[in-house]
Amino acid sequence: MGDRKIILKSNGLNLGYKKQGESIIIAEDIDFELKKGALTCLLGPNGVGKSTLIKTIMGQLPALQGSVILDDSPLGDYSLKELSKRIAVVLTDKVSLGNVTVYQLVSLGRIPHTTWLGSMSSMDHTKVEKAIEVTHISYLKDKVLSELSDGQLQKVMIARALAQDGEILILDEPTAHLDLINRFEIMHLLRKIAKEENKAVLVVTHDLEIAIDTADEFWLMQCGLPLECAAPEDLIVSGKINLLLPSGTLKFNPITGKIQDSTPYDYPIIQGDVKLTNWLKLIIRKNSLVFDEDLQVISILENPFLIKVKGEKKEQNYNSFKAFLEDLS
Amino acid sequence: MKNKPNYFLLFSVGIISCIVVFMVNLSIGSVSIPVSEIGMSFFGNEFSRKSWEIIVFDYRIPKAFTAVLAGITLSVSGLQMQTFFRNPLAGPFVLGISSGAGLGVALLVMAGSAFGLSFFSGGFGLWAVVFAASIGAILVLLLMSLTAWRVKDSMTLLIVGLMFGSLAGAIVSVLSYFSDANQLKVYTVWSMGSLGSTHSGQLELFFFASILGIIPVLIFIKSYNAMLLGEAYAKSMGVNIHRLRWAMIISTGILAGSATAFCGPIAFIGIAVPHMARLIFKTGDHRILFPASALMGAIVLLMCDAISQIPGSAQTLPINAVTSLVGAPMVIWLILKRNFSKEF
């Protein structure tokens, strides 16, 4: 375990922007601590101010009140150039470059460290090679960006941020538009980077389930509420994770680890292994299946697979969910 | 990229072609002079005819140098704008610089006739056009700078620049409607562009302006590489976007402004040449692209000038028409051949 030193913190931070001399506050009274060697996920609905928060942390937007403290000094005391050596980012901005190779793009990360002409020392090349190795993109090194898939491109952008060599890595929705495998890979890669490179990694994401699997800390942002910072497991057990689902119709199910419809549903009596009954409940609920009055019990068996619908008079057997559904609806 | 292009080889070939085109350019014209004679004259040999010496040293060499300078300045400003605005169709004239210069010249022609003065005779007239064009370009540039001060978004700046250009163009149209045939001809001839009208003192000034305009590019060359990823990324890498924007405006203003002032508007060099450089040098690195664009700009404009001479004839085609005839199909071909958005 790397040392979990706090590198970035804030208290009483007000976020927003100034428009024609008037401050428009987006979020108030935000306290947080970002730790090295930990993967932190920032979650919250669209429009709650996640982007404003990370822009403020990046030093691109001044805080309306309070301040972000980087290593004992407020962010405002650092120049853009000094900040660029501490904080690297992966943004949602589309990058479409045809003539640039992966290696060249990752090298762009060294810009804050090179001389005015941008010539790379052997140390710069070592850092670029390291970043490429950590993100497992060595096989792409000489490819041109237009030849990459979205998932590969995202890894290249992460490598570029790594090459920038700051202690803080901020990623704005790095897994949006990616397929399931790539989402898992990217998030696990980020966790590995936090642990092995001892970086403070902050990820804005909407992938709750993958975030629970990988993050050390969650920051939950919800309109009008203070920022909730805790381990995801604590948030689940205390039920605070449901802050993300304010409407009340959806609820986080702490057993399945999924978000489900929270309105109560009257299931018939079901017998069998939880592994199977959960899916049976799902298909019943999803299709609002109605059963005969005389239904006594539905039992489900795994090997061989069998759904037994037992009524007072008759008993029906099905060997697949599909057959079960077709007969009942 | 399967194998990295050999930049040393490409630049060597480029410099040699530039010298060859330069020599060919000197030999072509209403009087055809053999390249070998010109070549020997640089090593101290006498020309076989005295008149050739005058033609080469007093007319053709200044004109060829003007072509080289105009090619370099227009291409370098074009590349700056394409990268800064992240728009493949941006060129030195999208900020309205040529339209501003055109407006200046149009006003001079009108004012000249209104006061019964003829600005277009003798040495004074030549400087007057340069002066008017510069004032026009600088005024548009100042307006753009004021806009840049207020507007944060680069795309807005680009659109405002285009609008300024249209506005200046509209005023020129109104002016030409009220001017007589002679004035109209003077303006039209200017707007066709000419590389041959830089005279004593002007070429030196053009050279000095080019050096001055290239200094901001050299200072910010690394920032242009960072800009490949867009403003937000560039900022996160410590690039001061505001300073870069000012450097870009000042640099393109001086470069494209002086080229337009001395040669009139020359179309397409600023848009097409940076794309040619990207295509041939296969890189996005501005440390390569800036010198490559400058070199290719010089070659292309020297070639266009040679074409405009129609060897053996006394007539010359307007340079602006030739660059458009060469440049427009080139840009169309580029669009069709590759996905334009992936050029960057």
XYZ file of C-alpha atoms in Angstrom, chain A residues 23-279:
257
model
C -21.712 35.187 -9.105
C -23.768 32.211 -10.055
C -23.296 29.541 -7.423
C -23.558 25.967 -8.597
C -22.569 24.106 -5.452
C -21.921 25.327 -1.917
C -19.861 24.383 1.072
C -17.831 21.577 -0.407
C -15.276 19.813 1.753
C -13.076 17.082 0.413
C -9.726 15.407 0.822
C -7.981 13.723 -2.074
C -5.461 11.076 -1.068
C -2.430 9.709 -2.847
C -2.484 6.018 -3.653
C -6.276 5.955 -3.728
C -8.870 5.808 -6.466
C -11.638 8.295 -5.805
C -14.844 8.335 -7.838
C -17.006 11.418 -8.123
C -20.614 10.491 -8.749
C -23.723 12.537 -9.181
C -26.477 13.338 -11.647
C -25.896 15.455 -14.745
C -25.805 19.164 -14.078
C -25.011 18.917 -10.393
C -21.655 20.589 -10.855
C -19.185 17.724 -11.235
C -17.475 19.372 -14.186
C -17.379 22.699 -12.377
C -15.789 20.970 -9.399
C -13.047 19.338 -11.445
C -12.439 22.554 -13.397
C -11.949 24.298 -10.072
C -9.609 21.548 -8.900
C -7.691 21.849 -12.174
C -7.241 25.539 -11.468
C -9.095 26.578 -14.622
C -11.951 28.142 -12.716
C -11.439 30.274 -9.601
C -13.404 29.313 -6.496
C -16.139 31.770 -5.557
C -15.463 31.237 -1.877
C -13.092 29.085 0.132
C -10.161 27.522 -1.615
C -8.623 24.325 -2.820
C -5.379 23.596 -1.006
C -2.636 21.744 -2.822
C 0.193 20.804 -0.463
C -0.558 23.538 2.099
C -0.873 26.367 -0.458
C -4.065 27.535 -2.137
C -4.384 26.629 -5.803
C -4.415 30.281 -6.773
C -0.795 30.629 -5.632
C 0.404 28.230 -8.309
C 1.040 29.326 -11.870
C -0.515 27.337 -14.729
C 2.914 25.929 -15.451
C 3.518 24.805 -11.872
C 0.056 23.245 -11.719
C 0.651 21.372 -14.954
C 3.536 19.550 -13.272
C 1.264 18.447 -10.415
C -2.109 17.761 -12.027
C -2.725 15.871 -15.276
C -6.136 15.394 -16.830
C -8.095 13.256 -19.252
C -11.031 15.242 -20.543
C -14.134 14.478 -22.567
C -12.946 16.744 -25.406
C -12.764 14.855 -28.650
C -9.257 14.338 -29.928
C -9.084 13.767 -33.656
C -5.564 13.801 -34.933
C -4.596 11.824 -37.995
C -0.911 12.351 -38.428
C 0.203 11.843 -34.858
C 1.502 8.509 -33.587
C 0.668 7.111 -30.171
C 4.235 7.703 -29.027
C 4.136 11.327 -30.175
C 0.824 11.905 -28.433
C 2.056 10.439 -25.165
C 5.169 12.620 -25.543
C 2.928 15.699 -25.569
C 2.463 14.984 -21.874
C 6.081 16.004 -21.335
C 5.420 19.551 -22.571
C 5.420 21.126 -19.077
C 8.849 19.610 -18.405
C 10.727 20.281 -21.633
C 12.626 23.385 -22.734
C 10.978 26.106 -24.832
C 11.742 24.219 -28.030
C 10.220 21.067 -26.577
C 13.204 18.796 -27.133
C 13.013 15.637 -25.051
C 15.824 14.474 -22.802
C 16.492 10.785 -22.238
C 14.653 11.154 -18.924
C 11.592 12.431 -20.821
C 11.752 9.425 -23.154
C 12.025 7.078 -20.164
C 8.898 8.615 -18.619
C 7.000 8.240 -21.901
C 8.088 4.607 -22.243
C 7.042 3.948 -18.653
C 3.609 5.493 -19.193
C 3.124 3.384 -22.324
C 4.177 0.247 -20.455
C 1.920 0.870 -17.450
C -1.131 1.354 -19.678
C -0.291 -1.759 -21.777
C -0.246 0.037 -25.110
C 3.267 -0.875 -26.243
C 1.801 -2.724 -29.224
C 0.190 0.521 -30.400
C 3.283 2.700 -30.070
C 3.822 3.388 -33.763
C 0.174 3.462 -34.798
C -1.460 6.656 -35.990
C -4.340 7.876 -33.821
C -6.920 7.497 -36.591
C -6.285 3.736 -36.546
C -7.259 3.307 -32.888
C -10.548 2.181 -31.386
C -12.227 4.373 -28.756
C -11.021 2.125 -25.942
C -7.432 2.188 -27.193
C -7.566 5.949 -27.630
C -8.744 6.371 -24.043
C -5.783 4.320 -22.785
C -3.463 6.468 -24.895
C -4.942 9.601 -23.342
C -4.404 8.089 -19.883
C -0.799 7.314 -20.842
C -0.350 10.938 -21.930
C -1.634 12.142 -18.578
C 0.686 9.688 -16.799
C 3.656 10.954 -18.803
C 2.872 14.427 -17.512
C 4.014 12.966 -14.203
C 1.865 14.845 -11.713
C 0.815 13.297 -8.417
C -2.817 14.004 -9.221
C -4.708 12.459 -12.115
C -8.189 13.725 -12.920
C -10.390 11.937 -15.436
C -13.728 13.240 -16.654
C -15.970 10.316 -17.617
C -13.172 8.210 -19.076
C -15.488 5.256 -19.630
C -18.324 7.021 -21.433
C -18.923 5.617 -24.940
C -16.875 2.511 -24.173
C -18.019 -1.087 -24.250
C -18.369 -3.130 -21.078
C -14.957 -4.846 -21.245
C -13.171 -1.560 -21.854
C -15.029 0.052 -18.958
C -13.780 -2.646 -16.622
C -10.287 -2.546 -18.051
C -9.968 1.231 -17.794
C -11.246 1.381 -14.214
C -9.020 -1.482 -13.088
C -6.101 0.158 -14.861
C -6.805 3.388 -12.967
C -6.898 1.504 -9.692
C -3.575 -0.116 -10.534
C -2.096 3.286 -11.362
C -3.301 4.716 -8.051
C -1.769 1.827 -6.129
C 1.439 1.106 -8.004
C 2.375 4.627 -9.056
C 1.059 6.132 -5.812
C -1.055 8.753 -7.552
C -4.188 10.463 -6.362
C -6.705 9.440 -9.033
C -10.050 11.234 -9.254
C -12.563 9.836 -11.729
C -15.895 11.327 -12.670
C -18.116 8.420 -13.640
C -21.685 7.225 -13.969
C -20.750 3.545 -13.865
C -21.870 2.881 -10.318
C -21.310 -0.870 -10.342
C -17.783 -0.739 -11.754
C -16.969 2.167 -9.469
C -18.040 0.144 -6.417
C -15.741 -2.652 -7.559
C -12.705 -0.440 -7.969
C -12.869 2.762 -5.918
C -11.372 3.382 -2.493
C -13.514 6.413 -1.915
C -16.718 7.866 -3.286
C -17.630 11.517 -3.491
C -21.378 11.757 -3.912
C -22.671 15.023 -5.217
C -26.349 15.845 -5.031
C -28.189 19.115 -5.566
C -28.427 21.153 -2.383
C -26.614 18.593 -0.237
C -23.054 18.638 1.048
C -20.523 16.498 -0.763
C -20.626 13.023 0.796
C -17.154 11.484 1.006
C -16.791 7.904 2.234
C -15.782 4.402 1.254
C -18.352 2.940 -1.171
C -18.927 0.001 1.172
C -19.848 2.369 4.031
C -22.231 4.252 1.783
C -23.940 1.023 0.748
C -24.314 -0.303 4.271
C -25.614 2.990 5.609
C -27.922 3.361 2.610
C -26.454 6.741 1.778
C -25.650 5.449 -1.672
C -29.336 6.110 -2.398
C -28.514 9.820 -2.413
C -27.730 9.168 -6.041
C -31.328 8.076 -6.597
C -33.379 10.928 -5.175
C -36.617 10.125 -6.998
C -37.350 7.170 -4.707
C -38.671 4.898 -7.435
C -35.239 3.338 -7.784
C -33.193 1.906 -4.968
C -29.784 0.368 -4.563
C -30.143 -3.275 -3.654
C -27.312 -4.047 -1.217
C -27.610 -7.780 -1.844
C -27.361 -7.829 -5.603
C -25.301 -4.635 -5.796
C -27.676 -3.299 -8.404
C -30.105 -0.470 -8.785
C -33.668 -1.782 -8.819
C -37.228 -0.563 -8.883
C -38.031 0.099 -5.251
C -41.825 -0.097 -5.355
C -42.985 -3.217 -3.481
C -44.169 -6.086 -5.641
C -46.352 -8.986 -4.712
C -44.561 -12.132 -5.816
C -46.105 -15.588 -5.587
C -44.398 -18.053 -3.286
C -41.112 -19.049 -4.872
C -38.809 -21.843 -3.811
C -35.277 -22.543 -4.856
C -31.707 -21.303 -4.821
C -31.391 -17.470 -4.485
C -29.208 -17.507 -7.548
C -32.180 -18.735 -9.576
C -35.110 -17.177 -7.751
C -33.740 -13.685 -8.266
C -33.924 -14.143 -12.007
